[in-house]
Short mmCIF file of C-alpha atoms and ligand atoms in Angstrom, two decimals:
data_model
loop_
_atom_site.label_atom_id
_atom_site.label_comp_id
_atom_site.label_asym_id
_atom_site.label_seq_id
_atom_site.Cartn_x
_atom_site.Cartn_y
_atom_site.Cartn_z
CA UNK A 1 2.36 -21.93 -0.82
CA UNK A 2 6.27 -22.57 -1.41
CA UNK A 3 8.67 -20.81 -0.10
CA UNK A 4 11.40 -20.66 -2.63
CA UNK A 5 14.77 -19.90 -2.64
CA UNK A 6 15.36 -15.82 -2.72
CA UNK A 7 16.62 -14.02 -6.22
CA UNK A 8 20.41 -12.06 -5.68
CA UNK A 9 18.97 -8.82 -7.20
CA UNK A 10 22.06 -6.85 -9.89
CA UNK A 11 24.06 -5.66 -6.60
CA UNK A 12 21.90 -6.92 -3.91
CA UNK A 13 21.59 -9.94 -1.13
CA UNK A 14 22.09 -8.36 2.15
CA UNK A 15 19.80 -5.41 2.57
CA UNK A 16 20.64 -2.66 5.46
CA UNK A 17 23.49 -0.31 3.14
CA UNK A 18 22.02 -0.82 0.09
CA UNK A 19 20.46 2.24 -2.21
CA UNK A 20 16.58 2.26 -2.92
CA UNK A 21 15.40 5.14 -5.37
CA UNK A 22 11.94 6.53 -3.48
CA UNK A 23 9.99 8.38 -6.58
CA UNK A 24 8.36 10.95 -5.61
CA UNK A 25 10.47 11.68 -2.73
CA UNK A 26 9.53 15.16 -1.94
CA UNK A 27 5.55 14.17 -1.42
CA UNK A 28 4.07 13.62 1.73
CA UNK A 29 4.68 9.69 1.94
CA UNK A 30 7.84 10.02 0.29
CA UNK A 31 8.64 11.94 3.09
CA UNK A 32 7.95 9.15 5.43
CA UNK A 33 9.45 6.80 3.23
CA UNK A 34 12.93 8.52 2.95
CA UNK A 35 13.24 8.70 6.88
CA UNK A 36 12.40 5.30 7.50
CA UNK A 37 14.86 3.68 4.99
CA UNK A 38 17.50 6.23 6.39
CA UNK A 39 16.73 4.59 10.05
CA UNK A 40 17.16 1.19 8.98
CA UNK A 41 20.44 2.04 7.59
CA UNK A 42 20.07 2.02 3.45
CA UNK A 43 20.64 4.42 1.80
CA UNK A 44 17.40 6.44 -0.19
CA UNK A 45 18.11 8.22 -3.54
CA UNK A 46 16.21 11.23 -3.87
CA UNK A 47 14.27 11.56 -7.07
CA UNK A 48 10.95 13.23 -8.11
CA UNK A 49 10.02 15.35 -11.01
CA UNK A 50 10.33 19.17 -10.16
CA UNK A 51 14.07 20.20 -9.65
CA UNK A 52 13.09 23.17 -7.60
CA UNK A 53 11.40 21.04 -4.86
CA UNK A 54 14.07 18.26 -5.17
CA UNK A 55 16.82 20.15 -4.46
CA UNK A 56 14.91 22.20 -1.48
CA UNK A 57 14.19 18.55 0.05
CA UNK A 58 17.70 17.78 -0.37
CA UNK A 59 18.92 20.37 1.05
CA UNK A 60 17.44 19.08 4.48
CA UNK A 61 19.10 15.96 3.48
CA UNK A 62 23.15 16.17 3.59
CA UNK A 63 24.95 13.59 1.90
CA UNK A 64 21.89 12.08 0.33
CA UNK A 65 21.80 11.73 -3.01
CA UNK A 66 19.13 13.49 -5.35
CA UNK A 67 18.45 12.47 -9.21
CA UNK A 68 15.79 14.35 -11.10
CA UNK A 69 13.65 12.30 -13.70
CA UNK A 70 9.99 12.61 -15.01
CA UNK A 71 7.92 9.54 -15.47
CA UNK A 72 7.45 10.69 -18.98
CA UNK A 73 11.42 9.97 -19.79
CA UNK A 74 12.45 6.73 -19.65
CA UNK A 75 16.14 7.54 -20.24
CA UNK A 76 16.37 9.61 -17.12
CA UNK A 77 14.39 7.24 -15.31
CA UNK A 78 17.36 4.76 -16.54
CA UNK A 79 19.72 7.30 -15.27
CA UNK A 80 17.35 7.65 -11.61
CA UNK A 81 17.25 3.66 -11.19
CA UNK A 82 21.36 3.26 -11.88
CA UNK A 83 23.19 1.39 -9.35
CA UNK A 84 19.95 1.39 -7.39
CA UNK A 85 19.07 -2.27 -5.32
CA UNK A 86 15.31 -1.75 -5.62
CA UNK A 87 12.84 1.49 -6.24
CA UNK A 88 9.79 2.57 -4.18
CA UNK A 89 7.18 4.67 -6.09
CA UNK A 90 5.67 7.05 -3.78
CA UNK A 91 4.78 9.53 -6.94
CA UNK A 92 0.54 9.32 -7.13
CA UNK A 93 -1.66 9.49 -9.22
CA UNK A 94 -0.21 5.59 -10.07
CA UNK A 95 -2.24 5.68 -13.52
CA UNK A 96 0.57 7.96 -14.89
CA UNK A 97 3.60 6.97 -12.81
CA UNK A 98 3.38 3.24 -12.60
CA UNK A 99 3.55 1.35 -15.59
CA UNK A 100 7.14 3.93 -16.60
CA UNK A 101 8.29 3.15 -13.51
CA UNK A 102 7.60 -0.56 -13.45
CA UNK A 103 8.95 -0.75 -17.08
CA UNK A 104 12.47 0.74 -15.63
CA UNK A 105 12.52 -1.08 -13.06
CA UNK A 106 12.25 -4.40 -15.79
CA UNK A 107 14.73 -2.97 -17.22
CA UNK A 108 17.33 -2.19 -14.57
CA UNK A 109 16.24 -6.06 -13.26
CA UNK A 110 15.64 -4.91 -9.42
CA UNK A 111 12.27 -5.27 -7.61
CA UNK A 112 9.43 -2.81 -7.77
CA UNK A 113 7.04 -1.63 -4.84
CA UNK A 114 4.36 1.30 -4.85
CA UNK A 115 1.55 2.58 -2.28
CA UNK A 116 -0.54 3.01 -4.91
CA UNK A 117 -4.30 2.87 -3.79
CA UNK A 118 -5.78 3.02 -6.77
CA UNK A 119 -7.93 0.36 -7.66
CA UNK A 120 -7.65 0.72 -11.66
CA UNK A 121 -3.92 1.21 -11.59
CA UNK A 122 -3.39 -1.91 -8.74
CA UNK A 123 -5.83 -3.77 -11.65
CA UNK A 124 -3.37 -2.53 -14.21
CA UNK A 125 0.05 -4.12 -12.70
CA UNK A 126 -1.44 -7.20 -11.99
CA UNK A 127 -2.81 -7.26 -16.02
CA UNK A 128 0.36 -5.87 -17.75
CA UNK A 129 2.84 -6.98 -15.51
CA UNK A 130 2.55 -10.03 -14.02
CA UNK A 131 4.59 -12.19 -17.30
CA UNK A 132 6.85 -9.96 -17.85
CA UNK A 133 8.25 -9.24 -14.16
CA UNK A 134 8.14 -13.36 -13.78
CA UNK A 135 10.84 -13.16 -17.34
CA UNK A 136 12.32 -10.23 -15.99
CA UNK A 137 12.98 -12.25 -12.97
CA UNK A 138 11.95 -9.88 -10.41
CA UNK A 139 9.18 -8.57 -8.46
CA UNK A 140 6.48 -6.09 -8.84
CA UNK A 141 4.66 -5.37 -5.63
CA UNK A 142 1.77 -2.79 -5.49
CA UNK A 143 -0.36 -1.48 -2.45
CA UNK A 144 2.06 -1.82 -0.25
CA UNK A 145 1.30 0.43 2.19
CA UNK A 146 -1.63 1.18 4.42
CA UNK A 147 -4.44 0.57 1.54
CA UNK A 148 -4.44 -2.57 -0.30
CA UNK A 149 -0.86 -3.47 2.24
CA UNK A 150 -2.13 -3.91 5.39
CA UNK A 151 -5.97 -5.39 4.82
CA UNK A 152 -3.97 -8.04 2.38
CA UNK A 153 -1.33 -8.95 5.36
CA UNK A 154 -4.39 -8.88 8.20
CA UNK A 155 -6.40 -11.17 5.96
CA UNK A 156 -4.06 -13.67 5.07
CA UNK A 157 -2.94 -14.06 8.90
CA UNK A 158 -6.83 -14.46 9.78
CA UNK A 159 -6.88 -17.15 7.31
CA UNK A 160 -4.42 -18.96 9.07
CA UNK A 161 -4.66 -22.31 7.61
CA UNK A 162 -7.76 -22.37 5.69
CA UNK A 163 -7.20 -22.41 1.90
CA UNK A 164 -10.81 -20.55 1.23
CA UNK A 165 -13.02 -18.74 2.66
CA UNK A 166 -16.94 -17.30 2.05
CA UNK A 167 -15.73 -13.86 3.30
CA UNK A 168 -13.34 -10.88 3.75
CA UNK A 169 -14.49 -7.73 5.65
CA UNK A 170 -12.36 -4.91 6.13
CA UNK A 171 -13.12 -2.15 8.47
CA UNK A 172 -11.61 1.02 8.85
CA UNK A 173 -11.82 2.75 12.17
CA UNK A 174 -9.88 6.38 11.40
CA UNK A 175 -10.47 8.92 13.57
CA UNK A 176 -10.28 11.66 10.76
CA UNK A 177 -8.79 11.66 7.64
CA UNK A 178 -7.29 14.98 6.48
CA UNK A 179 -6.40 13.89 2.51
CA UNK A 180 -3.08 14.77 0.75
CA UNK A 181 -3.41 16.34 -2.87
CA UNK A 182 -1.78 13.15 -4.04
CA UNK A 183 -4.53 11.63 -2.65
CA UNK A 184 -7.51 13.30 -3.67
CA UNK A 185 -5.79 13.62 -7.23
CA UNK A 186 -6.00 9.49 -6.99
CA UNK A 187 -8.97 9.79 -6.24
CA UNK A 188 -10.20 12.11 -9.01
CA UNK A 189 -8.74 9.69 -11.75
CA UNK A 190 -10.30 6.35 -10.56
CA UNK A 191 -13.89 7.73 -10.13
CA UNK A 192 -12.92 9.03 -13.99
CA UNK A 193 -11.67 5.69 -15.09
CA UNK A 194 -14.54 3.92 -13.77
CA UNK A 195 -16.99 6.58 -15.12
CA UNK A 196 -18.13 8.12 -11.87
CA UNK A 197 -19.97 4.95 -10.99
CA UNK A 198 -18.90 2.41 -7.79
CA UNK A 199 -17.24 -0.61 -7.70
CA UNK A 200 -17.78 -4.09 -5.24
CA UNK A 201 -16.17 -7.25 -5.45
CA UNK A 202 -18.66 -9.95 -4.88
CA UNK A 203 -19.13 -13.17 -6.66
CA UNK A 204 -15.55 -13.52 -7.04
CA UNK A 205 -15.46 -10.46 -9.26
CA UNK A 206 -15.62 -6.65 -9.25
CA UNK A 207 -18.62 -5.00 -10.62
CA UNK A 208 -19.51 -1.59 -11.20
CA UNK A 209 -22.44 -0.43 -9.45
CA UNK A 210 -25.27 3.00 -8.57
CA UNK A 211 -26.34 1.75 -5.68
CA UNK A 212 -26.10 4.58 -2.75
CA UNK A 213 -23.41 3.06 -0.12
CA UNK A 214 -25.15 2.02 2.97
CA UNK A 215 -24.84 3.45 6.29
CA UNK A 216 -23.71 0.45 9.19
CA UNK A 217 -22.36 0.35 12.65
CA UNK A 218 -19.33 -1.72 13.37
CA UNK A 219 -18.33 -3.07 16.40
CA UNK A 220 -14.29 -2.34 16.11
CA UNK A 221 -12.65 -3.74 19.29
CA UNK A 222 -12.07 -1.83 22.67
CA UNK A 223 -11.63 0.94 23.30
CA UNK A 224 -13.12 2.28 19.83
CA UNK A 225 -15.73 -0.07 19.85
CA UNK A 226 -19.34 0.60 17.76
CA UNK A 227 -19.00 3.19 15.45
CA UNK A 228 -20.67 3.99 12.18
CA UNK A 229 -19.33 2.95 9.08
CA UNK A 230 -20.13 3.66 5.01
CA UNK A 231 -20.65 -0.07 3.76
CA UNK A 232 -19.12 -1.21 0.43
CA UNK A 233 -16.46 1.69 0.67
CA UNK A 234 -14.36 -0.28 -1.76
CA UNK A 235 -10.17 -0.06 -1.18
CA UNK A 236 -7.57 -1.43 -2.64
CA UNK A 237 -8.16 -4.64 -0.63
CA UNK A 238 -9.89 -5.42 -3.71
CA UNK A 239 -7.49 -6.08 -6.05
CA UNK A 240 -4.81 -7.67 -3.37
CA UNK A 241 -6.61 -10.09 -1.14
CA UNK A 242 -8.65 -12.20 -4.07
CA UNK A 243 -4.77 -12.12 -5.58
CA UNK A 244 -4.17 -14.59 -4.38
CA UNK A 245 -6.84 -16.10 -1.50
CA UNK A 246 -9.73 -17.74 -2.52
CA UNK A 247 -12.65 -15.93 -0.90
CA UNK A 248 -15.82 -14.55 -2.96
CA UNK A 249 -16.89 -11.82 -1.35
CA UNK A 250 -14.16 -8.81 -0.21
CA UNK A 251 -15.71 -6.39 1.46
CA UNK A 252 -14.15 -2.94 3.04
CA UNK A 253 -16.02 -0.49 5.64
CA UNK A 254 -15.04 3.29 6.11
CA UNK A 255 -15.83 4.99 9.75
CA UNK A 256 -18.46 7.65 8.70
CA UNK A 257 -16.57 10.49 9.98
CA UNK A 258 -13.63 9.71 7.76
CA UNK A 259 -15.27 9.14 4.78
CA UNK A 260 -17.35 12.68 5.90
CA UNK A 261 -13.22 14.25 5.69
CA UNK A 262 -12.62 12.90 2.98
CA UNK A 263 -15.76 14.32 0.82
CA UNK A 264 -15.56 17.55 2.61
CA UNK A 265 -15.13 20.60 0.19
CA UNK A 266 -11.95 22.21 1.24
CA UNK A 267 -10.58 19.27 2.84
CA UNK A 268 -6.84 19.91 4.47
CA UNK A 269 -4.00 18.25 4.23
CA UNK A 270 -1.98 16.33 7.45
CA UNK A 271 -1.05 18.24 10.37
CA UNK A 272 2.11 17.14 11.77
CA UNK A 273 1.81 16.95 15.88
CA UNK A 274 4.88 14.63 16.49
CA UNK A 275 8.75 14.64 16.16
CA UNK A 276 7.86 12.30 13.47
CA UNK A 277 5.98 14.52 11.74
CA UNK A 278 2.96 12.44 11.81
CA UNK A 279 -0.60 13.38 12.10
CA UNK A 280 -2.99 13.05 15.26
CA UNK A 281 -5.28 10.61 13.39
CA UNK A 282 -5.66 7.52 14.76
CA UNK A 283 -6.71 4.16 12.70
CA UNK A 284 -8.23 0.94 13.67
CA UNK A 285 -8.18 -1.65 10.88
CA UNK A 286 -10.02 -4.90 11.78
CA UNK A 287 -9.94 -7.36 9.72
CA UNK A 288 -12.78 -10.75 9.77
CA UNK A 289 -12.79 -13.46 7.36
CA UNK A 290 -15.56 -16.04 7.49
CA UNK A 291 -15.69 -19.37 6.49
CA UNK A 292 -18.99 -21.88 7.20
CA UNK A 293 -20.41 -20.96 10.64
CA UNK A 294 -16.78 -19.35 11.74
CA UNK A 295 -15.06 -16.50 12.07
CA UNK A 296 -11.20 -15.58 12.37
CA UNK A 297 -10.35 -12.31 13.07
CA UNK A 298 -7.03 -10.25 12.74
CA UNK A 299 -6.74 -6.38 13.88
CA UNK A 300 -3.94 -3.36 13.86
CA UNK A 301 -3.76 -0.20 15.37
CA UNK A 302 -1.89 2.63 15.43
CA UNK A 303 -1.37 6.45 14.55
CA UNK A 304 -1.41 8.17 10.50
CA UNK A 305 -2.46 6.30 7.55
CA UNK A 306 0.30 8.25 5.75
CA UNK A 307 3.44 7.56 7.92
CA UNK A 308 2.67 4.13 8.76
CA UNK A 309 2.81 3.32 4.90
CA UNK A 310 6.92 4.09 5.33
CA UNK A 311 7.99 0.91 7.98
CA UNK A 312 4.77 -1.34 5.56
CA UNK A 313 7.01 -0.59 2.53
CA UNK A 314 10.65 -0.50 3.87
CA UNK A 315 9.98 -3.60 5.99
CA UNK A 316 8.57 -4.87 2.44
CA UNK A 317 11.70 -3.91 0.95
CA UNK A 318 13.93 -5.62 3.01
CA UNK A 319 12.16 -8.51 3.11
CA UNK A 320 12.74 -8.69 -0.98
CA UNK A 321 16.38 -7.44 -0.79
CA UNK A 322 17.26 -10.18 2.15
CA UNK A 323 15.47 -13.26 0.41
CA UNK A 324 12.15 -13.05 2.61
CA UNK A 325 9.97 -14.16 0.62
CA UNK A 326 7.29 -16.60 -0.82
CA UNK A 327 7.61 -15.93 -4.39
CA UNK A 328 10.59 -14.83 -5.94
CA UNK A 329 9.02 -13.06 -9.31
CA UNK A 330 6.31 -11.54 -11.07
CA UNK A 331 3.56 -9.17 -9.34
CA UNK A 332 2.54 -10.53 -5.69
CA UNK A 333 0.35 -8.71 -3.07
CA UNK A 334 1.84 -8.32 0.32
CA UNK A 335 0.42 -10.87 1.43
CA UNK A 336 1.27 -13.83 -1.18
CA UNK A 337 5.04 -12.34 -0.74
CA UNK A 338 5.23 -12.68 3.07
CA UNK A 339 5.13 -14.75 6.40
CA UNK A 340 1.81 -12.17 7.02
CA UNK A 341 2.02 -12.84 10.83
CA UNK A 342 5.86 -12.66 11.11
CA UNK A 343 5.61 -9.47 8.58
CA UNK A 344 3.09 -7.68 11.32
CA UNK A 345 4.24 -8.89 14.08
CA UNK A 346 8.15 -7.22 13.13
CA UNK A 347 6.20 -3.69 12.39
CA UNK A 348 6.10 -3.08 16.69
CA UNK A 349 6.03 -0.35 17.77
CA UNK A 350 4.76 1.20 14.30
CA UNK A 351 1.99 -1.52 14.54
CA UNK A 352 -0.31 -2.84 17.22
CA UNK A 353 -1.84 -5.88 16.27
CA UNK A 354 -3.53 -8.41 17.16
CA UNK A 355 -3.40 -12.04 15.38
CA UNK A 356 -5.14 -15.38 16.45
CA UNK A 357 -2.71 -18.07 17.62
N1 NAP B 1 -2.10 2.78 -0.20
C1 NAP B 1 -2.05 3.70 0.75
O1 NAP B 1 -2.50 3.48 1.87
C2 NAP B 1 -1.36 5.00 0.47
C3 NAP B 1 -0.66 5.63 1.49
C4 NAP B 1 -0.02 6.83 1.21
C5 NAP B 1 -0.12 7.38 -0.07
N2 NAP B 1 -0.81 6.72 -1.02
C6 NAP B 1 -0.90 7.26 -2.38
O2 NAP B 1 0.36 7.76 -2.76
C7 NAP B 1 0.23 8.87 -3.61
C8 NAP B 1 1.04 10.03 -3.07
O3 NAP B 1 0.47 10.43 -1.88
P1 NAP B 1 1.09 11.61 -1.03
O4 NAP B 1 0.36 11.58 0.24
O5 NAP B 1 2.56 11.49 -0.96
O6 NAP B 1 0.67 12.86 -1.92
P2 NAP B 1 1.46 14.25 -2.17
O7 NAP B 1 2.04 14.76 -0.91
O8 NAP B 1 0.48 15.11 -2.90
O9 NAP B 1 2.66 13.85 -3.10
C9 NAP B 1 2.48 13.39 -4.41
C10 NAP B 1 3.84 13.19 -5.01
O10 NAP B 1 3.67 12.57 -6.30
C11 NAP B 1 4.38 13.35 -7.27
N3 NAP B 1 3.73 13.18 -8.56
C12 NAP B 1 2.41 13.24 -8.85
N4 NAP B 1 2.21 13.01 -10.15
C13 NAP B 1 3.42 12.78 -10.70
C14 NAP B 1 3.87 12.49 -12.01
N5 NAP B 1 3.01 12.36 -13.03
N6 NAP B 1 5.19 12.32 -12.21
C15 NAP B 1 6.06 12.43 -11.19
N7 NAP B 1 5.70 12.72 -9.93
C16 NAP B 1 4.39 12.90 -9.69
C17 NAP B 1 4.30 14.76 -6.75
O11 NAP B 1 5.29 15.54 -7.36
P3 NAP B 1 4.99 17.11 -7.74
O12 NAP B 1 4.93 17.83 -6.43
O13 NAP B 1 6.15 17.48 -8.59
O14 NAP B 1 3.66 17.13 -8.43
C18 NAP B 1 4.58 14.49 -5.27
O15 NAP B 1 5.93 14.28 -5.03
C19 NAP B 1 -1.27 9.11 -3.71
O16 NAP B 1 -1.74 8.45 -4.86
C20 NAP B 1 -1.83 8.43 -2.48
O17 NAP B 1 -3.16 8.00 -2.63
C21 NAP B 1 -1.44 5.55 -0.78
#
């Protein structure tokens, strides 16, 4: 891959100080989102579509600017992405939100990022997008947060040097997973958009699928170590690792008792425990590729699927606003866009991981 020289974005090329529109600002992980580009010194813009909840989330938020704007309206979403260096959509269910956002974004010429972990809509800005960012001559990066973010990073640092591979697995060790509405809502629409039925990638390809998922027991590193796991519990890791590595077969793992959570009728939302405000779930994410008769391996740790999604996409942003990156335009993964290891490796102490040599 070439590393190529880095795109001055309308008003941008040095990063910290710089404004970055979070849609969806008021939801859980634009929550997160807001307070981590306010730590690293640039300067969030407030928008989302309710007034009544903007304005009560600005209110904890002197001096911060707030702009209301619907996805449905792309003139206010011209007004929202004014002046702005680059925008972070935070605003899920990504089926209705993303293509008007990435559009303004095209328009206002400044890089695009979402969390979205929705495999139809990650599908979607790969298929729509992909020419028209490259004439735009910008970016349009989605995932880029915990799913479809971090497996893509973990994956491509496991690969190390090797070009292909015969396989990706990607297991999830979470302790409990308490969903968000945004969340379950995402949910909701891609079991609708795929017509209730499952989805693999195998054979270089996704396919739909009835099979019932199987139950398996992973051995995640120390101190977590066996635990059982719902095979084929297909993430966003989907759509962004065969992006752009060559591997056949992706496949992602869910610990039992988090996929258990996640199904549960009446499931609650995040409790915060810490000054933070994040959760007391704990995640595990390791991370094997396979290639002949070997094995590389790549694993993170750390604490709240939600919050650690803010320092994946702010560190993402900055990366794009301060030239960091592999590819200058058109819709990249996180892991075709970055250094992976150097990317991971910066997210301490957000991020424990641990990368072969
Ligand atoms: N990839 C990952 O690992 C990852 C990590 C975190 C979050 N996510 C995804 O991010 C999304 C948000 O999650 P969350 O935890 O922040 O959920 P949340 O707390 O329920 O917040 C959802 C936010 O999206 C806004 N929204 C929803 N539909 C909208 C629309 N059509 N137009 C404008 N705004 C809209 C909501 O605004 P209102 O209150 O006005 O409805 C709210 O601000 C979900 O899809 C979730 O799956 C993914």
């Amino acid at each position: 891959m070439v590393v190529v020289d880095h795109i001055e974005y309308a008003g941008a090329g040095m990063g910290p100080g710089q404004t970055v529109v979070v849609f969806g600002a008021y939801g859980h992980t634009g929550r997160f989102v807001v307070a981590e580009l306010l730590e690293r010194g640039y300067a969030p813009v407030l928008v989302g579509r309710d007034a009544e909840k903007l304005r009560a989330f600005g209110q904890t938020h002197a001096g911060v600017e707030a702009r209301q704007a619907s996805a449905a309206d792309a003139a206010a979403l011209d007004r929202a992405l004014a002046g702005a260096a680059a925008v972070i959509n935070c605003a899920g269910p990504f089926d209705a939100t993303g293509g008007p956002l990435i559009e303004a974004a095209l328009r206002a010429g400044i890089p695009y990022l979402d969390v979205a972990a929705e495999i139809e809509a990650n599908l979607d800005t790969f298929a729509h997008f992909a020419e028209r960012a490259r004439d735009a001559g910008t970016v349009v990066l989605p995932a880029m947060a915990f799913y479809g973010g971090l497996g893509d990073l973990l994956a491509t640092a496991a690969m190390g040097d090797w070009t292909a591979a015969d396989e990706v697995h990607i297991a999830y060790g979470l302790s409990s997973w308490h969903p968000t509405t945004g969340t379950l809502a995402s949910g909701a629409v891609s079991s609708r958009r795929r017509g209730g039925r499952r989805l693999r990638y195998t054979g270089g390809r996704l396919q739909h699928h009835d099979d019932a998922l199987p139950t398996l027991s992973w051995s995640f590193p120390a101190p977590l170590g066996p635990q059982p796991v719902i095979g084929e519990f297909t993430m966003a890791d989907v759509v962004t690792v065969p992006s752009h590595l060559a591997v056949p077969e992706v496949r992602t793992y869910m610990s039992a008792v988090a996929a258990a959570d996640l199904a549960a009728p009446g499931a609650t939302a995040p409790a915060p425990v810490d000054e933070r405000g994040r959760s007391a779930q704990t995640f595990v994410v390791d991370v094997r590729v396979r290639n002949g008769g070997s094995e590389r391996r790549a694993v993170a740790s750390g604490q709240d699927i939600y919050a650690v999604s803010a320092p994946l996409a702010v560190e993402a942003v900055d990366r794009i606003l301060t030239g960091r990156t592999r590819v200058a335009t058109g819709v990249a993964s996180a892991g075709a866009l970055f250094d992976a290891p150097d990317f991971l490796r910066a997210l301490a102490p957000h991020l424990k991981v641990e990368l072969p040599n």
